[in-house]
Amino acid sequence: MPCGTTEIATQLYRGAIDRATVRRTDAAWLAAAWPTARVLIVQGDRALVAGDPPHLVYLPAADAPPGERLFLGIGTDDVPYFAIAAALPELPDTRPHSLRSVGHLLGDVDADLFTTAVALANWHAAHRYDPATGAPTEPAEAGWTRVTAAGGTLWPRTDPAMIVLVHDGVMGPDGRCLLAHKPEWPTDRYSCVAGYVEPGESVEAAVAREVTEEVGVTVHDVRYLTSQPWPFPRSLMLAYTALADPSAPVVVDGVEIEQARWFRRAEFGTPAGPALPFTTSVAYLLIDRWLHERP
């Protein structure tokens, strides 16, 4: 199965922040940076935004609530950014928003910081205790590791997952793609097939397996397109396209997938077409790119 690569900016991470990894173990630099820092407060996957178009609301370090300081990096303005997981403060002219709902509307720096903060906060919340002994762990390296009582180190975990747009390779309005519907979604929402990569499995093999398991279709010409962090709670979505025969029977698993069907390009944007996934998601990017392909 050949792989092609294309550089495509995703909605949730755009590489606008200097992560300044060498500073994570520099206690003196971190202490000196804190008083001038801008601090993002995250609660679950939410933060405060203001304005239209929206932008994140940061607190001066002096106004930040107590909590573990997570060093996010240095912005294009040379300002250090930190995050703290805490209850969102009530501030005038602000509103809470989830990363899913607002990530695609944010500027590059805000999108990178929000995504990183949510991913780190989720990891810390799930790793308060040593998985081997049950003893409490402590944050270290400016929030990028946790250490055990025995001196061991825990690093943030990212789970690889695949997502694929299956289509028939036909250009123009009659070209078709195969989208699936989960039971918990609104009745008209469809999206790409996705799933986790299993131990000992390549991502390309996971693409073929998941499509067969969930919708009963065999794919070929699996091609890598791009990736996107998906910190809900800790996935990295690896996005692919693949070809399949639209005349082959579609057989859903009836558990993860309730319905699946082929849609022609001409159906999108009409009552016969599907409602698309969140604009922040790489699934939306895959579908939108396919919709606008030209010969």
mmCIF file of C-alpha atoms in Angstrom:
data_model
loop_
_atom_site.group_PDB
_atom_site.id
_atom_site.type_symbol
_atom_site.label_atom_id
_atom_site.label_comp_id
_atom_site.label_asym_id
_atom_site.label_seq_id
_atom_site.Cartn_x
_atom_site.Cartn_y
_atom_site.Cartn_z
ATOM 1 C CA MET A 1 0.000 0.000 0.000
ATOM 2 C CA PRO A 2 1.855 3.136 -1.139
ATOM 3 C CA CYS A 3 1.905 6.216 1.015
ATOM 4 C CA GLY A 4 1.986 9.782 -0.185
ATOM 5 C CA THR A 5 2.693 12.770 2.045
ATOM 6 C CA THR A 6 1.269 16.257 1.863
ATOM 7 C CA GLU A 7 1.937 19.175 4.164
ATOM 8 C CA ILE A 8 -1.448 20.422 5.319
ATOM 9 C CA ALA A 9 -2.061 22.666 8.304
ATOM 10 C CA THR A 10 -4.560 21.134 10.689
ATOM 11 C CA GLN A 11 -7.017 23.077 12.780
ATOM 12 C CA LEU A 12 -5.665 22.294 16.254
ATOM 13 C CA TYR A 13 -1.897 22.559 15.894
ATOM 14 C CA ARG A 14 0.007 24.846 13.544
ATOM 15 C CA GLY A 15 3.541 24.970 14.916
ATOM 16 C CA ALA A 16 3.406 28.631 15.950
ATOM 17 C CA ILE A 17 4.866 28.166 19.452
ATOM 18 C CA ASP A 18 8.476 27.585 20.434
ATOM 19 C CA ARG A 19 8.142 24.768 22.954
ATOM 20 C CA ALA A 20 11.555 25.719 24.385
ATOM 21 C CA THR A 21 12.213 22.201 25.638
ATOM 22 C CA VAL A 22 15.631 23.127 27.037
ATOM 23 C CA ARG A 23 13.926 25.432 29.549
ATOM 24 C CA ARG A 24 11.811 22.678 31.127
ATOM 25 C CA THR A 25 14.618 21.598 33.437
ATOM 26 C CA ASP A 26 15.969 25.106 34.044
ATOM 27 C CA ALA A 27 14.414 25.945 37.413
ATOM 28 C CA ALA A 28 16.059 29.373 37.592
ATOM 29 C CA TRP A 29 14.787 30.392 34.146
ATOM 30 C CA LEU A 30 11.264 29.134 34.907
ATOM 31 C CA ALA A 31 11.162 31.068 38.174
ATOM 32 C CA ALA A 32 12.316 34.243 36.427
ATOM 33 C CA ALA A 33 9.853 33.723 33.559
ATOM 34 C CA TRP A 34 6.789 33.230 35.743
ATOM 35 C CA PRO A 35 6.202 36.893 36.785
ATOM 36 C CA THR A 36 6.007 38.003 33.125
ATOM 37 C CA ALA A 37 4.047 34.962 31.913
ATOM 38 C CA ARG A 38 0.605 34.813 30.377
ATOM 39 C CA VAL A 39 -1.389 32.005 31.985
ATOM 40 C CA LEU A 40 -4.150 29.982 30.329
ATOM 41 C CA ILE A 41 -6.673 28.434 32.709
ATOM 42 C CA VAL A 42 -8.195 25.193 31.421
ATOM 43 C CA GLN A 43 -11.035 23.214 32.941
ATOM 44 C CA GLY A 44 -11.407 19.904 31.170
ATOM 45 C CA ASP A 45 -11.339 20.876 27.497
ATOM 46 C CA ARG A 46 -12.622 24.419 28.087
ATOM 47 C CA ALA A 47 -11.014 27.838 28.411
ATOM 48 C CA LEU A 48 -12.231 31.423 28.394
ATOM 49 C CA VAL A 49 -12.495 33.305 25.106
ATOM 50 C CA ALA A 50 -13.492 36.834 24.223
ATOM 51 C CA GLY A 51 -14.206 38.838 21.090
ATOM 52 C CA ASP A 52 -15.410 38.024 17.606
ATOM 53 C CA PRO A 53 -13.472 36.416 16.032
ATOM 54 C CA PRO A 54 -12.658 34.744 19.347
ATOM 55 C CA HIS A 55 -9.303 34.804 21.087
ATOM 56 C CA LEU A 56 -8.141 33.130 24.279
ATOM 57 C CA VAL A 57 -8.170 35.009 27.556
ATOM 58 C CA TYR A 58 -4.902 34.792 29.506
ATOM 59 C CA LEU A 59 -4.303 35.900 33.072
ATOM 60 C CA PRO A 60 -1.230 37.714 34.360
ATOM 61 C CA ALA A 61 0.805 35.395 36.562
ATOM 62 C CA ALA A 62 -0.043 37.496 39.611
ATOM 63 C CA ASP A 63 -3.770 36.770 39.088
ATOM 64 C CA ALA A 64 -3.434 33.061 38.330
ATOM 65 C CA PRO A 65 -5.059 30.578 40.730
ATOM 66 C CA PRO A 66 -2.922 28.054 42.616
ATOM 67 C CA GLY A 67 -2.150 24.824 40.811
ATOM 68 C CA GLU A 68 0.489 22.926 38.905
ATOM 69 C CA ARG A 69 2.243 25.228 36.446
ATOM 70 C CA LEU A 70 2.482 23.680 32.993
ATOM 71 C CA PHE A 71 5.031 25.447 30.797
ATOM 72 C CA LEU A 72 3.649 25.591 27.252
ATOM 73 C CA GLY A 73 6.395 27.499 25.473
ATOM 74 C CA ILE A 74 7.397 30.923 24.220
ATOM 75 C CA GLY A 75 5.227 32.922 21.845
ATOM 76 C CA THR A 76 6.244 34.934 18.812
ATOM 77 C CA ASP A 77 6.296 37.968 21.124
ATOM 78 C CA ASP A 78 8.931 36.247 23.349
ATOM 79 C CA VAL A 79 6.391 36.011 26.175
ATOM 80 C CA PRO A 80 6.400 32.756 28.175
ATOM 81 C CA TYR A 81 3.087 30.913 28.366
ATOM 82 C CA PHE A 82 1.929 28.595 31.121
ATOM 83 C CA ALA A 83 -1.311 26.716 31.802
ATOM 84 C CA ILE A 84 -3.016 25.801 35.071
ATOM 85 C CA ALA A 85 -5.856 23.291 35.344
ATOM 86 C CA ALA A 86 -8.451 24.971 37.578
ATOM 87 C CA ALA A 87 -12.019 26.239 37.647
ATOM 88 C CA LEU A 88 -12.534 28.929 35.021
ATOM 89 C CA PRO A 89 -12.736 32.402 36.571
ATOM 90 C CA GLU A 90 -15.745 34.634 35.999
ATOM 91 C CA LEU A 91 -14.515 37.632 34.030
ATOM 92 C CA PRO A 92 -16.557 40.316 32.251
ATOM 93 C CA ASP A 93 -17.026 39.978 28.494
ATOM 94 C CA THR A 94 -15.684 36.421 28.411
ATOM 95 C CA ARG A 95 -17.332 33.081 27.792
ATOM 96 C CA PRO A 96 -16.203 29.460 28.228
ATOM 97 C CA HIS A 97 -15.680 27.399 25.101
ATOM 98 C CA SER A 98 -14.446 23.897 24.424
ATOM 99 C CA LEU A 99 -11.475 23.246 22.174
ATOM 100 C CA ARG A 100 -13.759 21.309 19.820
ATOM 101 C CA SER A 101 -16.132 24.221 19.360
ATOM 102 C CA VAL A 102 -13.677 27.074 18.973
ATOM 103 C CA GLY A 103 -10.280 25.642 18.003
ATOM 104 C CA HIS A 104 -10.692 26.241 14.259
ATOM 105 C CA LEU A 105 -11.600 29.901 14.854
ATOM 106 C CA LEU A 106 -8.522 30.763 16.897
ATOM 107 C CA GLY A 107 -5.288 32.280 15.679
ATOM 108 C CA ASP A 108 -2.242 30.052 15.288
ATOM 109 C CA VAL A 109 -0.669 30.797 18.685
ATOM 110 C CA ASP A 110 -3.955 30.420 20.568
ATOM 111 C CA ALA A 111 -4.797 27.142 18.818
ATOM 112 C CA ASP A 112 -1.391 25.644 19.603
ATOM 113 C CA LEU A 113 -1.481 26.725 23.248
ATOM 114 C CA PHE A 114 -5.073 25.581 23.870
ATOM 115 C CA THR A 115 -4.428 22.153 22.316
ATOM 116 C CA THR A 116 -1.199 21.628 24.249
ATOM 117 C CA ALA A 117 -2.723 22.806 27.532
ATOM 118 C CA VAL A 118 -5.721 20.466 27.253
ATOM 119 C CA ALA A 119 -3.499 17.516 26.326
ATOM 120 C CA LEU A 120 -1.119 18.087 29.245
ATOM 121 C CA ALA A 121 -3.887 18.755 31.769
ATOM 122 C CA ASN A 122 -5.704 15.557 30.740
ATOM 123 C CA TRP A 123 -2.520 13.528 31.128
ATOM 124 C CA HIS A 124 -1.718 14.921 34.576
ATOM 125 C CA ALA A 125 -5.258 14.278 35.798
ATOM 126 C CA ALA A 126 -4.948 10.599 34.828
ATOM 127 C CA HIS A 127 -1.449 9.998 36.232
ATOM 128 C CA ARG A 128 -1.556 11.162 39.825
ATOM 129 C CA TYR A 129 -0.400 7.735 40.983
ATOM 130 C CA ASP A 130 2.400 5.364 40.068
ATOM 131 C CA PRO A 131 0.859 2.582 37.927
ATOM 132 C CA ALA A 132 3.307 0.048 39.428
ATOM 133 C CA THR A 133 2.932 0.846 43.143
ATOM 134 C CA GLY A 134 -0.082 3.122 43.553
ATOM 135 C CA ALA A 135 2.062 5.733 45.334
ATOM 136 C CA PRO A 136 1.448 9.421 44.499
ATOM 137 C CA THR A 137 3.510 11.002 41.709
ATOM 138 C CA GLU A 138 4.737 14.586 41.470
ATOM 139 C CA PRO A 139 4.999 16.903 38.448
ATOM 140 C CA ALA A 140 8.468 17.664 37.108
ATOM 141 C CA GLU A 141 10.149 19.298 34.106
ATOM 142 C CA ALA A 142 7.699 22.208 34.142
ATOM 143 C CA GLY A 143 4.745 19.848 33.770
ATOM 144 C CA TRP A 144 6.157 17.628 31.043
ATOM 145 C CA THR A 145 6.865 14.620 33.271
ATOM 146 C CA ARG A 146 5.804 13.147 36.585
ATOM 147 C CA VAL A 147 8.190 11.410 38.966
ATOM 148 C CA THR A 148 7.480 8.489 41.261
ATOM 149 C CA ALA A 149 8.541 8.081 44.881
ATOM 150 C CA ALA A 150 11.188 5.612 43.718
ATOM 151 C CA GLY A 151 12.676 8.130 41.294
ATOM 152 C CA GLY A 152 11.072 6.783 38.131
ATOM 153 C CA THR A 153 9.807 9.079 35.391
ATOM 154 C CA LEU A 154 6.422 9.049 33.652
ATOM 155 C CA TRP A 155 6.109 10.849 30.296
ATOM 156 C CA PRO A 156 2.925 12.097 28.634
ATOM 157 C CA ARG A 157 1.265 9.394 26.586
ATOM 158 C CA THR A 158 -0.189 9.800 23.111
ATOM 159 C CA ASP A 159 -2.299 7.033 21.564
ATOM 160 C CA PRO A 160 -2.015 6.657 17.764
ATOM 161 C CA ALA A 161 -5.336 6.513 15.966
ATOM 162 C CA MET A 162 -6.198 6.390 12.283
ATOM 163 C CA ILE A 163 -8.939 8.163 10.389
ATOM 164 C CA VAL A 164 -9.655 7.565 6.723
ATOM 165 C CA LEU A 165 -11.780 9.014 3.960
ATOM 166 C CA VAL A 166 -12.765 6.118 1.714
ATOM 167 C CA HIS A 167 -13.716 7.166 -1.813
ATOM 168 C CA ASP A 168 -14.082 5.723 -5.306
ATOM 169 C CA GLY A 169 -11.374 7.764 -7.063
ATOM 170 C CA VAL A 170 -13.856 9.399 -9.448
ATOM 171 C CA MET A 171 -13.477 13.142 -10.012
ATOM 172 C CA GLY A 172 -16.341 15.566 -10.445
ATOM 173 C CA PRO A 173 -19.906 15.629 -9.079
ATOM 174 C CA ASP A 174 -20.457 11.883 -9.508
ATOM 175 C CA GLY A 175 -17.473 10.913 -7.356
ATOM 176 C CA ARG A 176 -18.503 9.178 -4.137
ATOM 177 C CA CYS A 177 -17.130 8.821 -0.622
ATOM 178 C CA LEU A 178 -18.149 6.386 2.098
ATOM 179 C CA LEU A 179 -19.153 7.951 5.424
ATOM 180 C CA ALA A 180 -20.401 6.379 8.643
ATOM 181 C CA HIS A 181 -22.902 7.324 11.345
ATOM 182 C CA LYS A 182 -22.543 6.503 15.044
ATOM 183 C CA PRO A 183 -25.623 5.787 17.205
ATOM 184 C CA GLU A 184 -24.948 8.704 19.574
ATOM 185 C CA TRP A 185 -24.749 11.334 16.814
ATOM 186 C CA PRO A 186 -27.568 13.485 15.396
ATOM 187 C CA THR A 187 -29.357 11.475 12.727
ATOM 188 C CA ASP A 188 -27.941 13.419 9.774
ATOM 189 C CA ARG A 189 -24.283 13.548 10.893
ATOM 190 C CA TYR A 190 -21.799 11.327 9.078
ATOM 191 C CA SER A 191 -18.036 11.198 9.245
ATOM 192 C CA CYS A 192 -14.959 9.202 8.303
ATOM 193 C CA VAL A 193 -14.125 5.772 9.673
ATOM 194 C CA ALA A 194 -11.660 5.997 12.576
ATOM 195 C CA GLY A 195 -10.133 3.752 15.191
ATOM 196 C CA TYR A 196 -7.091 3.030 17.334
ATOM 197 C CA VAL A 197 -3.919 1.390 16.087
ATOM 198 C CA GLU A 198 -3.468 -1.928 17.898
ATOM 199 C CA PRO A 199 -0.173 -3.185 19.399
ATOM 200 C CA GLY A 200 2.123 -4.652 16.765
ATOM 201 C CA GLU A 201 0.132 -3.121 13.903
ATOM 202 C CA SER A 202 1.099 -0.550 11.286
ATOM 203 C CA VAL A 203 -1.205 2.404 10.749
ATOM 204 C CA GLU A 204 -1.899 1.334 7.170
ATOM 205 C CA ALA A 205 -2.933 -2.108 8.396
ATOM 206 C CA ALA A 206 -5.174 -0.467 11.001
ATOM 207 C CA VAL A 207 -6.875 1.535 8.237
ATOM 208 C CA ALA A 208 -7.712 -1.613 6.285
ATOM 209 C CA ARG A 209 -8.808 -3.527 9.403
ATOM 210 C CA GLU A 210 -11.022 -0.783 10.833
ATOM 211 C CA VAL A 211 -12.814 -0.166 7.525
ATOM 212 C CA THR A 212 -13.485 -3.878 7.104
ATOM 213 C CA GLU A 213 -14.629 -4.282 10.725
ATOM 214 C CA GLU A 214 -16.897 -1.229 10.835
ATOM 215 C CA VAL A 215 -18.416 -1.061 7.340
ATOM 216 C CA GLY A 216 -17.454 -4.375 5.700
ATOM 217 C CA VAL A 217 -15.555 -2.847 2.786
ATOM 218 C CA THR A 218 -12.095 -3.753 1.481
ATOM 219 C CA VAL A 219 -9.810 -0.798 0.700
ATOM 220 C CA HIS A 220 -6.665 -0.340 -1.354
ATOM 221 C CA ASP A 221 -4.274 2.491 -2.285
ATOM 222 C CA VAL A 222 -4.062 3.693 1.322
ATOM 223 C CA ARG A 223 -2.317 7.086 1.388
ATOM 224 C CA TYR A 224 -1.172 9.193 4.341
ATOM 225 C CA LEU A 225 -2.265 12.831 4.229
ATOM 226 C CA THR A 226 -1.640 14.619 7.529
ATOM 227 C CA SER A 227 -1.933 14.335 11.316
ATOM 228 C CA GLN A 228 -3.685 16.207 14.083
ATOM 229 C CA PRO A 229 -3.497 16.096 17.872
ATOM 230 C CA TRP A 230 -6.857 15.142 19.356
ATOM 231 C CA PRO A 231 -6.485 15.543 23.119
ATOM 232 C CA PHE A 232 -9.822 13.955 24.089
ATOM 233 C CA PRO A 233 -8.100 12.660 26.075
ATOM 234 C CA ARG A 234 -4.760 11.848 24.372
ATOM 235 C CA SER A 235 -4.940 10.757 20.732
ATOM 236 C CA LEU A 236 -2.891 11.623 17.674
ATOM 237 C CA MET A 237 -5.088 11.271 14.611
ATOM 238 C CA LEU A 238 -3.199 10.018 11.531
ATOM 239 C CA ALA A 239 -5.285 10.902 8.496
ATOM 240 C CA TYR A 240 -5.459 8.810 5.340
ATOM 241 C CA THR A 241 -7.401 8.405 2.142
ATOM 242 C CA ALA A 242 -8.172 5.020 0.578
ATOM 243 C CA LEU A 243 -9.986 3.665 -2.455
ATOM 244 C CA ALA A 244 -12.823 1.149 -2.475
ATOM 245 C CA ASP A 245 -15.411 -0.257 -4.861
ATOM 246 C CA PRO A 246 -18.792 1.450 -4.265
ATOM 247 C CA SER A 247 -20.605 -1.589 -5.704
ATOM 248 C CA ALA A 248 -19.350 -3.790 -2.857
ATOM 249 C CA PRO A 249 -21.888 -4.409 -0.056
ATOM 250 C CA VAL A 250 -21.691 -2.104 2.953
ATOM 251 C CA VAL A 251 -22.155 -4.084 6.174
ATOM 252 C CA VAL A 252 -21.973 -2.085 9.415
ATOM 253 C CA ASP A 253 -20.922 -3.628 12.710
ATOM 254 C CA GLY A 254 -24.114 -2.403 14.425
ATOM 255 C CA VAL A 255 -22.200 -1.391 17.560
ATOM 256 C CA GLU A 256 -19.778 1.428 16.810
ATOM 257 C CA ILE A 257 -21.392 2.182 13.463
ATOM 258 C CA GLU A 258 -25.148 2.309 13.033
ATOM 259 C CA GLN A 259 -25.286 3.275 9.355
ATOM 260 C CA ALA A 260 -22.866 3.859 6.500
ATOM 261 C CA ARG A 261 -23.460 4.914 2.921
ATOM 262 C CA TRP A 262 -21.834 6.349 -0.172
ATOM 263 C CA PHE A 263 -22.456 10.043 -0.910
ATOM 264 C CA ARG A 264 -21.896 11.726 -4.272
ATOM 265 C CA ARG A 265 -20.147 15.107 -4.285
ATOM 266 C CA ALA A 266 -23.277 16.616 -5.800
ATOM 267 C CA GLU A 267 -25.285 15.629 -2.690
ATOM 268 C CA PHE A 268 -23.221 17.680 -0.247
ATOM 269 C CA GLY A 269 -24.909 20.923 0.718
ATOM 270 C CA THR A 270 -28.347 19.580 -0.265
ATOM 271 C CA PRO A 271 -31.079 17.978 1.891
ATOM 272 C CA ALA A 272 -29.911 14.570 0.626
ATOM 273 C CA GLY A 273 -26.375 15.162 1.848
ATOM 274 C CA PRO A 274 -24.826 14.584 5.280
ATOM 275 C CA ALA A 275 -24.188 17.026 8.090
ATOM 276 C CA LEU A 276 -20.434 17.257 8.403
ATOM 277 C CA PRO A 277 -18.303 16.680 11.525
ATOM 278 C CA PHE A 278 -16.876 19.449 13.722
ATOM 279 C CA THR A 279 -14.895 21.968 11.697
ATOM 280 C CA THR A 280 -12.023 21.550 14.172
ATOM 281 C CA SER A 281 -11.640 17.879 13.291
ATOM 282 C CA VAL A 282 -9.309 16.394 10.726
ATOM 283 C CA ALA A 283 -12.345 14.472 9.450
ATOM 284 C CA TYR A 284 -13.775 17.772 8.227
ATOM 285 C CA LEU A 285 -10.457 18.582 6.547
ATOM 286 C CA LEU A 286 -10.423 15.214 4.755
ATOM 287 C CA ILE A 287 -13.974 15.598 3.475
ATOM 288 C CA ASP A 288 -13.565 19.249 2.501
ATOM 289 C CA ARG A 289 -10.351 18.510 0.605
ATOM 290 C CA TRP A 290 -12.040 15.655 -1.282
ATOM 291 C CA LEU A 291 -15.051 17.838 -2.114
ATOM 292 C CA HIS A 292 -12.842 20.445 -3.760
ATOM 293 C CA GLU A 293 -10.539 18.105 -5.674
ATOM 294 C CA ARG A 294 -10.204 18.881 -9.345
ATOM 295 C CA PRO A 295 -8.914 16.728 -12.227
#
